Amino acid sequence: MALKTTGAQAVSLVEVGPRDGLQNEKTPIATAHKVELCQRLLAAGIARLEAAAFVSPKWVPQMADGADVLAGLKSQRGASVSLSALVPNLKGMESAIEAGVQEVVVFTAASEAFTQKNINCSIADSIERFKPVIELARQHHIHVRGSISCALGCPYEGDVPVNRAADVARRLADVGVQEFDVADTIGVGTAGQTRAVFEAVAKAVPVDRIAGHFHDTYGQALANILAALQVGVRTFHSSVAGLGGCPYAKGATGNVATEDVVYMLQGMGYDTGIDLNALVDAGEWVSTTVLGRPYASRAGRALWTRRQG
Amino acid sequence: MALKTTGAQAVSLVEVGPRDGLQNEKTPIATAHKVELCQRLLAAGIARLEAAAFVSPKWVPQMADGADVLAGLKSQRGASVSLSALVPNLKGMESAIEAGVQEVVVFTAASEAFTQKNINCSIADSIERFKPVIELARQHHIHVRGSISCALGCPYEGDVPVNRAADVARRLADVGVQEFDVADTIGVGTAGQTRAVFEAVAKAVPVDRIAGHFHDTYGQALANILAALQVGVRTFHSSVAGLGGCPYAKGATGNVATEDVVYMLQGMGYDTGIDLNALVDAGEWVSTTVLGRPYASRAGRALWTRRQG
């Protein structure tokens, strides 16, 4: 897959709404709606889209139709689009290959307590288990991202040492992971800490292989993205309309809204390749028409309201 | 009045919720509730509190009881607390003196179109009118702040030139204004622009006399505060529970929530002198008990939810 490299001022966004965003929705969402959401996002200029998770449907029922969602996106594919899926194991990896993704995501954490509770093993064991998955990905020329959860704080451990994400990134690089998704899973981090953690990770792996994944639970996501930008990070995850939340943080707002991120980046002169108006249409549509709730992106809502006159 | 100077790492917050926040509320709020809100904020460690506006009650009916609110705070006063009021003219200034404030706010804008629509005169005329107000304030040893609205964008003019706020600040300094409230009234600014505008203002007036006033309409407030912090600004306005909105931006979220700002600043190691837990109590109380609406501060809601277990 081609990482976006359209110049020094380019910032690449990985849209995670259809996967990380929708996976926590209690009410089943029609496959056709998921496909339409992805189509609208791709049409708005999203170049990297996390569309599915090949996990047990017993574990995450909302993601059971991942193969169908990806099949529905066949006509949208091209050299400029990279579709990804979360894969917990070899079985998931095989499904992802069959579905024709360009990227997969393996996941661990910067917190031992979190990996134990979330995937029932140690960080070291989780990385050990990635090896055959990564080997299979390599054979199929599929880009491998490694998600490092709880890099800025853990719901079980609390504070996480500043070098922990860097240590994990180094170990992930050793087993062949190509991109490092450093995640503030519960949204507790602030800008100074973000700077320190990402500086440490950037010493462990190349900065152009780091992605920042921030949640807006405490309202800190954009400030943290700004701090990471200042470290040199140029790839961020975001979720249209701020879809999603962390099941471990009750009442929490979820992923940072793509609209808010694009508004900031465009204002700062970065090229995201995204049509903000088309993105707002997608965000308003999925919020009100598909999910029947208020449109929660601040920039999205302000732009939508302004457009209504 | 004493500006807070507890060390290099101190950041001073001016709480504007009781004034800028509540002034747009359509339903009348009982004076006793306003007094209790102020008392709770002072008890939480807020040292500078904008509590009233001595404007025409026909113009802003919600602020008609300003003298009573300030009278209700008599027992809270002391060397460490500075209460302020907005004053549009000499009559307002006289009321503010009678009510015993330590600071007053005169207001103009960085946009000619906005001053015309908002206060029906040019920027130059507005500053001319401040002269007798400032003279009276000086006689009473009252600190004078000058609010510069629309420094990052105007609902009528759109973009505002980067040096405009600095020009206005310089002219305000010439007539005796002591502190410069540089405001993104409609919340459209982004971090790079914030940096440029505040750098320009910091060339016109001393940086320790600049305050940043940001709205979260497009979700940008904390990132903009971070950008202004990096310029050296150490005073910010915020509103408990994010109370308030801009009447000129329909559907807009309003002032940045004090809780979100304090959460960021404390996380970054700045001393705000504020007890975040007590602040969250005040924010939850004014939202749900007084105004009957969901608690809108992200950090506040997350901390409140976490506390409920």
XYZ file of C-alpha atoms in Angstrom:
618
model
C 0.000 0.000 0.000
C 1.118 3.531 -0.654
C 1.505 5.829 2.324
C 0.424 9.305 1.344
C 3.441 11.419 0.540
C 2.177 14.413 -1.390
C 4.685 16.825 0.139
C 6.129 18.158 3.361
C 2.789 19.697 4.352
C 0.738 16.532 3.902
C -0.954 14.872 6.853
C -2.478 11.457 6.367
C -5.647 10.513 8.221
C -6.688 6.930 8.886
C -10.459 6.918 9.189
C -11.491 4.466 11.915
C -15.187 5.325 12.257
C -16.579 2.306 10.407
C -14.543 -0.033 12.646
C -13.422 1.494 15.948
C -16.407 3.829 15.882
C -19.232 1.453 15.064
C -17.961 -1.610 16.931
C -19.387 -0.410 20.246
C -22.863 0.299 18.875
C -25.381 -1.895 20.658
C -28.008 -1.851 17.893
C -27.063 -3.825 14.768
C -26.294 -1.556 11.815
C -27.264 -2.782 8.357
C -24.359 -3.866 6.163
C -25.699 -1.575 3.435
C -25.409 1.398 5.795
C -21.829 0.472 6.668
C -20.960 0.187 2.991
C -22.608 3.509 2.223
C -20.734 5.179 5.084
C -17.428 3.868 3.715
C -18.360 4.942 0.180
C -19.208 8.442 1.363
C -15.926 8.665 3.272
C -13.888 7.490 0.294
C -15.762 9.919 -1.948
C -14.843 12.711 0.507
C -11.189 11.909 -0.042
C -10.409 9.527 2.823
C -7.465 7.516 1.488
C -6.967 5.089 4.374
C -10.041 3.457 5.841
C -10.328 0.900 8.632
C -13.491 -0.869 7.549
C -13.675 -4.181 9.395
C -12.497 -6.356 12.275
C -12.079 -10.072 11.710
C -12.697 -10.965 15.324
C -15.101 -13.487 16.805
C -18.693 -12.413 16.132
C -19.466 -13.624 19.638
C -16.976 -11.044 20.931
C -17.955 -8.133 18.687
C -21.267 -8.949 16.950
C -21.370 -5.569 15.218
C -18.285 -6.532 13.180
C -19.592 -9.915 12.004
C -20.274 -8.666 8.463
C -16.741 -7.406 7.764
C -16.273 -9.539 4.637
C -19.554 -8.243 3.219
C -18.631 -4.628 3.968
C -15.314 -5.041 2.166
C -17.002 -6.860 -0.728
C -19.353 -3.892 -1.023
C -16.372 -1.585 -1.521
C -14.878 -3.495 -4.484
C -15.665 -0.795 -7.018
C -14.106 1.919 -4.843
C -10.683 0.304 -4.748
C -7.675 1.691 -6.470
C -4.058 2.565 -6.005
C -4.974 5.633 -3.970
C -7.163 3.799 -1.447
C -6.020 1.513 1.341
C -8.612 -0.500 3.242
C -7.704 -2.098 6.531
C -9.045 -4.578 9.044
C -8.248 -5.495 12.614
C -6.976 -9.081 12.956
C -6.477 -10.744 16.340
C -4.982 -14.005 15.025
C -4.161 -16.184 11.998
C -7.797 -17.001 11.364
C -8.624 -13.306 11.236
C -5.627 -12.716 8.986
C -6.839 -15.374 6.542
C -10.265 -13.732 6.429
C -8.646 -10.352 5.836
C -6.608 -11.707 2.916
C -9.692 -13.271 1.425
C -11.533 -9.958 1.773
C -8.710 -8.218 -0.103
C -7.506 -5.617 2.417
C -4.318 -3.604 1.858
C -3.526 -3.208 5.583
C -4.090 -5.162 8.758
C -3.891 -4.079 12.378
C -2.536 -6.269 15.143
C -3.077 -4.981 18.640
C -1.312 -4.918 21.960
C -0.881 -2.266 24.644
C 1.628 -0.265 26.633
C 0.030 -1.636 29.803
C 0.368 -5.217 31.035
C -2.880 -4.945 32.990
C -4.741 -3.858 29.865
C -3.410 -6.664 27.633
C -4.296 -9.154 30.346
C -7.871 -7.861 30.630
C -8.341 -7.127 26.926
C -6.608 -10.025 25.176
C -5.814 -12.284 28.098
C -2.045 -12.445 27.744
C 1.122 -10.470 28.466
C 2.506 -7.852 26.082
C 5.364 -10.223 25.233
C 2.976 -13.088 24.489
C 0.806 -10.852 22.328
C 3.829 -9.898 20.231
C 4.925 -13.532 19.992
C 1.494 -14.416 18.605
C 1.817 -11.730 15.921
C 4.748 -13.512 14.238
C 2.821 -15.979 12.038
C 0.190 -13.310 11.308
C 2.876 -10.883 10.141
C 4.606 -13.593 8.119
C 1.372 -14.326 6.270
C 0.781 -10.594 5.707
C 4.266 -10.238 4.264
C 3.662 -13.091 1.808
C 0.596 -11.214 0.572
C 2.278 -7.780 0.515
C -0.133 -6.486 3.125
C 0.976 -3.533 5.247
C 1.022 -4.325 8.977
C 0.141 -1.761 11.618
C 0.613 -2.447 15.305
C -1.768 -0.764 17.702
C -0.260 0.211 21.054
C -3.228 0.877 23.360
C -3.103 2.830 26.601
C 0.125 4.613 25.671
C -0.877 7.642 27.772
C -2.809 5.970 30.572
C -4.572 2.771 31.498
C -7.985 2.215 33.111
C -6.391 -0.456 35.341
C -2.818 0.704 35.928
C -3.428 4.463 35.814
C -0.234 6.225 34.783
C 1.872 4.485 32.156
C 5.638 5.174 32.104
C 6.647 7.577 29.340
C 8.966 5.092 27.590
C 6.589 2.142 27.591
C 5.026 2.796 24.155
C 8.529 3.244 22.711
C 9.640 -0.098 24.177
C 6.618 -1.828 22.696
C 7.118 -0.103 19.324
C 10.713 -1.327 19.226
C 9.616 -4.887 19.938
C 6.877 -4.632 17.305
C 9.424 -3.370 14.766
C 11.605 -6.377 15.588
C 8.849 -8.781 14.520
C 8.079 -6.888 11.305
C 5.345 -4.396 12.178
C 5.620 -1.490 9.704
C 3.550 1.246 11.326
C 2.992 2.085 14.979
C -0.424 3.263 16.141
C 0.250 4.966 19.456
C -3.118 5.238 21.157
C -4.545 7.218 24.043
C -7.336 4.665 24.336
C -9.092 6.311 27.265
C -8.333 9.908 26.304
C -6.606 10.875 29.566
C -3.371 12.256 28.106
C -2.430 15.916 27.949
C -0.139 17.819 25.599
C 3.133 17.706 27.539
C 2.840 13.984 28.115
C 1.884 13.444 24.470
C 4.999 15.269 23.390
C 7.193 13.183 25.708
C 5.662 9.838 24.710
C 5.822 10.550 20.971
C 9.366 11.894 21.220
C 10.341 8.635 22.899
C 8.595 6.549 20.233
C 10.250 8.625 17.492
C 13.628 7.628 18.942
C 12.634 3.953 18.759
C 11.122 3.865 15.251
C 11.067 6.276 12.273
C 8.687 9.170 12.908
C 7.036 8.702 9.504
C 5.921 5.259 10.662
C 4.121 6.572 13.747
C 0.390 7.303 13.863
C -1.354 9.130 16.712
C -4.705 7.771 17.869
C -6.478 10.093 20.289
C -9.787 10.028 22.093
C -11.662 13.151 23.085
C -12.980 11.832 26.400
C -11.418 14.714 28.335
C -11.539 17.135 25.387
C -7.773 16.864 24.853
C -7.557 15.200 21.446
C -6.861 18.210 19.208
C -4.331 19.700 21.622
C -2.614 16.312 21.736
C -2.620 16.063 17.939
C -1.032 19.517 17.828
C 1.642 18.343 20.289
C 2.315 15.219 18.197
C 2.451 17.293 14.997
C 5.158 19.380 16.657
C 7.151 16.183 17.232
C 6.885 15.466 13.501
C 4.077 12.905 13.463
C 2.122 13.214 10.203
C -0.415 10.386 10.475
C -3.455 10.439 12.736
C -6.491 8.277 13.326
C -9.897 9.851 13.570
C -13.536 8.874 13.420
C -16.219 10.618 11.374
C -18.743 12.373 13.646
C -16.649 11.232 16.628
C -18.259 7.783 16.373
C -17.211 5.370 19.050
C -16.353 5.303 22.670
C -14.276 3.240 25.001
C -16.266 0.459 26.655
C -13.995 0.776 29.695
C -14.768 4.451 30.300
C -18.478 4.838 31.013
C -20.104 7.976 29.603
C -16.979 8.773 27.682
C -16.983 10.533 24.382
C -14.994 8.549 21.922
C -12.571 8.939 19.109
C -11.673 12.410 18.009
C -14.000 13.556 15.225
C -12.422 13.545 11.764
C -14.199 16.815 10.953
C -12.549 18.600 13.920
C -9.124 17.266 12.919
C -9.507 18.201 9.252
C -10.758 21.673 10.224
C -7.633 22.219 12.333
C -5.209 20.752 9.795
C -6.658 22.705 6.874
C -6.569 25.867 8.984
C -2.897 25.188 9.664
C -2.175 24.783 5.957
C -1.736 21.012 5.914
C -2.965 19.054 2.923
C -5.239 16.189 3.996
C -6.736 15.518 0.576
C -10.160 15.617 2.198
C -13.220 17.604 1.086
C -14.500 18.905 4.430
C -17.972 19.658 3.094
C -18.427 16.130 1.795
C -17.083 14.786 5.093
C -19.637 16.854 7.013
C -22.391 15.410 4.809
C -21.216 11.905 5.710
C -20.958 12.746 9.408
C -24.380 14.351 9.574
C -25.910 11.458 7.629
C -24.457 8.653 9.774
C -25.365 10.483 13.004
C -28.933 11.490 12.282
C -30.111 9.067 9.580
C -28.285 5.878 10.509
C -27.850 6.201 14.272
C -30.680 8.629 15.096
C -28.666 10.869 17.372
C -27.341 14.434 17.353
C -24.318 15.121 15.186
C -21.497 15.253 17.730
C -18.530 16.693 15.818
C -18.120 20.310 16.894
C -16.645 21.530 13.623
C -19.097 19.354 11.709
C -22.096 20.731 13.557
C -20.911 24.330 13.221
C -20.280 23.944 9.485
C -23.577 22.111 8.960
C -25.499 24.784 10.889
C -23.743 27.573 8.994
C -24.658 25.907 5.714
C -28.347 25.801 6.674
C -28.179 29.608 6.947
C -6.008 44.123 41.873
C -3.267 41.530 42.094
C -2.479 39.518 38.995
C -1.582 36.010 40.020
C 2.166 35.537 40.032
C 2.885 32.382 41.982
C 5.824 31.372 39.806
C 6.949 30.688 36.263
C 4.599 27.752 35.930
C 1.451 29.603 36.997
C -1.425 30.112 34.594
C -4.205 32.471 35.585
C -7.780 31.720 34.539
C -10.463 34.368 34.316
C -13.785 32.623 34.864
C -16.412 34.148 32.574
C -19.252 31.641 33.001
C -21.439 33.787 35.295
C -21.268 36.672 32.787
C -20.335 35.659 29.236
C -21.792 32.207 29.854
C -25.138 33.049 31.409
C -25.881 36.234 29.477
C -27.296 34.339 26.510
C -29.648 32.170 28.566
C -33.222 32.841 27.517
C -34.851 31.740 30.787
C -34.259 34.095 33.732
C -31.885 32.617 36.297
C -32.502 33.449 39.960
C -30.014 35.866 41.503
C -29.499 33.373 44.328
C -28.414 30.744 41.798
C -25.966 33.172 40.208
C -24.527 34.034 43.617
C -24.223 30.372 44.545
C -22.485 29.612 41.245
C -19.957 32.380 41.916
C -19.461 31.196 45.493
C -18.832 27.649 44.341
C -16.336 28.860 41.740
C -14.474 31.006 44.263
C -14.451 28.105 46.725
C -12.922 25.935 43.976
C -10.024 28.371 43.732
C -11.110 30.670 40.902
C -9.231 33.909 41.656
C -10.558 36.119 38.875
C -14.276 36.047 38.222
C -16.328 38.022 35.708
C -19.623 38.181 37.557
C -21.731 40.915 35.988
C -22.362 43.224 33.043
C -23.612 46.743 33.701
C -25.341 47.048 30.371
C -28.897 48.078 29.583
C -31.344 45.498 30.989
C -33.343 46.007 27.802
C -30.306 44.835 25.857
C -29.300 41.911 28.108
C -32.129 41.195 30.583
C -30.263 38.244 32.107
C -27.615 40.651 33.472
C -30.056 43.111 35.093
C -29.261 41.878 38.619
C -25.495 42.451 38.451
C -25.380 44.712 41.502
C -27.275 42.129 43.537
C -24.979 39.323 42.414
C -21.920 41.315 43.442
C -23.559 42.306 46.730
C -24.143 38.608 47.394
C -20.401 37.983 47.080
C -19.343 40.534 49.730
C -18.206 37.917 52.228
C -16.083 36.119 49.582
C -13.955 39.152 48.833
C -10.326 39.414 49.749
C -6.911 40.275 48.442
C -6.739 37.012 46.498
C -10.031 37.479 44.647
C -10.728 39.878 41.802
C -14.304 40.366 40.659
C -15.007 42.013 37.329
C -17.863 43.440 35.326
C -18.404 44.427 31.719
C -19.031 48.159 31.303
C -20.148 49.686 27.995
C -20.075 53.328 29.118
C -19.707 55.808 32.008
C -23.066 54.881 33.478
C -22.030 51.225 33.578
C -18.684 52.229 35.071
C -20.413 54.139 37.862
C -22.568 51.107 38.646
C -19.478 48.910 38.672
C -17.720 51.219 41.145
C -20.764 51.246 43.365
C -20.876 47.445 43.239
C -17.238 47.309 44.343
C -15.546 45.445 41.494
C -11.764 45.162 41.207
C -11.723 44.990 37.391
C -13.824 46.270 34.534
C -13.963 45.202 30.909
C -14.434 47.620 28.034
C -15.070 46.027 24.683
C -14.262 46.608 21.056
C -13.273 44.321 18.203
C -10.645 43.606 15.592
C -13.348 43.884 12.941
C -14.985 47.152 11.848
C -18.082 45.302 10.654
C -18.494 43.647 14.055
C -18.144 46.854 16.095
C -20.660 48.512 13.776
C -23.193 45.699 14.230
C -22.443 45.027 17.898
C -21.909 48.503 19.382
C -22.927 50.703 16.468
C -19.674 52.612 15.990
C -16.207 52.290 14.490
C -13.263 50.749 16.344
C -11.718 54.236 16.668
C -14.934 55.698 18.076
C -15.284 52.829 20.552
C -11.771 53.494 21.861
C -12.458 57.234 22.049
C -15.508 56.511 24.207
C -13.387 54.436 26.605
C -11.331 57.451 27.698
C -13.631 58.866 30.413
C -14.488 55.324 31.552
C -10.805 54.482 31.953
C -10.126 57.814 33.692
C -12.823 57.039 36.254
C -11.480 53.513 36.728
C -8.005 54.902 37.337
C -9.293 57.269 40.011
C -10.791 54.258 41.793
C -7.732 52.005 41.282
C -9.792 49.602 39.216
C -7.942 47.378 36.729
C -9.106 47.890 33.133
C -9.266 45.072 30.630
C -9.986 45.688 26.965
C -11.787 42.969 25.068
C -10.785 42.607 21.409
C -13.541 40.525 19.808
C -13.262 38.670 16.507
C -9.455 38.637 16.594
C -9.385 35.372 14.608
C -12.428 35.812 12.404
C -15.650 37.771 12.077
C -19.166 36.599 11.300
C -19.559 39.565 8.925
C -16.075 40.169 7.489
C -14.851 36.577 7.517
C -11.057 36.544 7.718
C -9.467 39.211 9.901
C -5.902 40.345 9.083
C -3.295 38.847 11.385
C -2.073 42.211 12.739
C -5.486 43.710 13.424
C -5.751 42.608 17.068
C -2.216 43.908 17.684
C -3.144 47.295 16.190
C -6.208 47.520 18.397
C -4.225 46.409 21.474
C -1.675 49.158 20.837
C -4.440 51.757 20.583
C -6.085 50.414 23.743
C -2.751 50.620 25.580
C -2.438 54.251 24.455
C -5.690 55.146 26.235
C -4.763 53.305 29.437
C -6.145 49.779 29.058
C -4.009 47.487 31.239
C -4.870 44.013 29.981
C -5.776 42.805 26.493
C -8.417 40.107 26.065
C -7.797 38.731 22.599
C -10.940 36.833 21.682
C -11.887 34.263 19.081
C -15.528 35.212 19.564
C -16.929 32.772 17.003
C -14.398 29.997 17.563
C -13.193 29.769 13.962
C -9.461 30.123 14.579
C -6.920 27.339 14.321
C -3.552 26.852 15.996
C -1.224 28.341 13.392
C -3.325 31.467 13.093
C -3.589 31.715 16.883
C 0.164 31.607 17.137
C 0.563 34.335 14.508
C -2.073 36.649 16.007
C -0.778 36.299 19.574
C 2.839 36.732 18.466
C 1.786 39.974 16.791
C -0.086 41.163 19.894
C 2.908 40.238 22.073
C 5.008 42.612 19.968
C 2.502 45.414 20.569
C 1.952 44.991 24.324
C 3.694 42.997 27.103
C 2.850 39.298 26.855
C 1.988 39.135 30.562
C -0.831 41.604 29.871
C -2.455 39.424 27.194
C -5.337 37.042 27.878
C -6.625 34.471 25.403
C -10.377 34.051 25.095
C -11.370 31.034 22.999
C -14.641 29.458 21.982
C -15.027 25.776 21.276
C -17.504 26.148 18.412
C -15.264 24.204 16.013
C -13.585 22.169 18.776
C -10.370 24.179 18.468
C -10.190 25.954 21.840
C -7.697 23.738 23.697
C -5.386 23.450 20.705
C -5.502 27.241 20.392
C -4.771 27.673 24.104
C -1.785 25.356 23.662
C -0.588 27.493 20.741
C -0.991 30.693 22.789
C 0.811 29.097 25.767
C 3.716 28.426 23.421
C 3.814 32.145 22.595
C 4.092 32.853 26.333
C 0.507 33.828 27.145
C -0.306 32.827 30.713
C -3.847 34.142 31.195
C -6.928 32.549 29.660
C -10.673 33.024 29.875
C -12.919 30.032 30.311
C -16.456 29.225 31.325
C -17.482 26.543 33.804
C -19.346 23.695 32.065
C -18.738 25.508 28.767
C -21.659 27.827 29.552
C -22.477 30.304 26.849
C -22.574 30.577 23.128
C -22.302 33.200 20.518
C -25.668 34.643 19.506
C -24.260 35.240 16.029
C -23.348 31.600 15.434
C -26.500 29.486 15.535
C -26.116 26.039 17.078
C -22.638 26.905 18.221
C -21.085 25.535 21.343
C -19.757 28.355 23.379
C -16.867 29.292 25.563
C -14.241 26.699 26.250
C -15.089 24.764 29.413
C -12.956 25.697 32.428
C -12.777 22.029 33.435
C -11.204 21.052 30.079
C -8.669 23.877 30.366
C -7.750 23.071 33.973
C -7.417 19.372 33.109
C -4.961 20.226 30.323
C -2.992 22.787 32.352
C -2.685 20.550 35.407
C -1.613 17.666 33.153
C 1.072 19.937 31.706
C 2.331 20.845 35.186
C 0.969 24.381 35.339
C -0.325 25.716 38.634
C -3.839 27.122 38.259
C -4.684 27.219 41.968
C -7.940 25.445 41.138
C -9.380 22.323 42.770
C -10.632 20.399 39.736
C -12.969 18.188 41.759
C -14.706 21.181 43.320
C -14.903 22.808 39.891
C -16.563 19.681 38.472
C -19.099 19.807 41.312
C -19.924 23.404 40.362
C -20.127 22.572 36.655
C -22.375 19.563 37.166
C -24.586 21.537 39.561
C -25.102 24.553 37.299
C -25.764 22.326 34.263
C -28.196 19.830 35.708
C -29.732 21.568 38.737
C -29.849 25.185 37.597
C -30.155 24.885 33.820
C -31.634 21.392 33.512
C -29.380 20.221 30.728
C -26.589 17.678 30.250
C -23.204 18.579 31.655
C -21.284 19.634 28.541
C -17.650 19.856 29.666
C -15.869 16.794 28.321
C -13.300 16.569 31.116
C -15.983 17.459 33.650
C -18.335 14.758 32.429
C -15.576 12.141 32.292
C -14.371 12.977 35.809
C -17.934 13.109 37.144
C -18.777 9.744 35.557
C -15.563 8.177 36.851
C -16.390 9.408 40.344
C -19.828 7.756 40.219
C -17.957 4.462 39.710
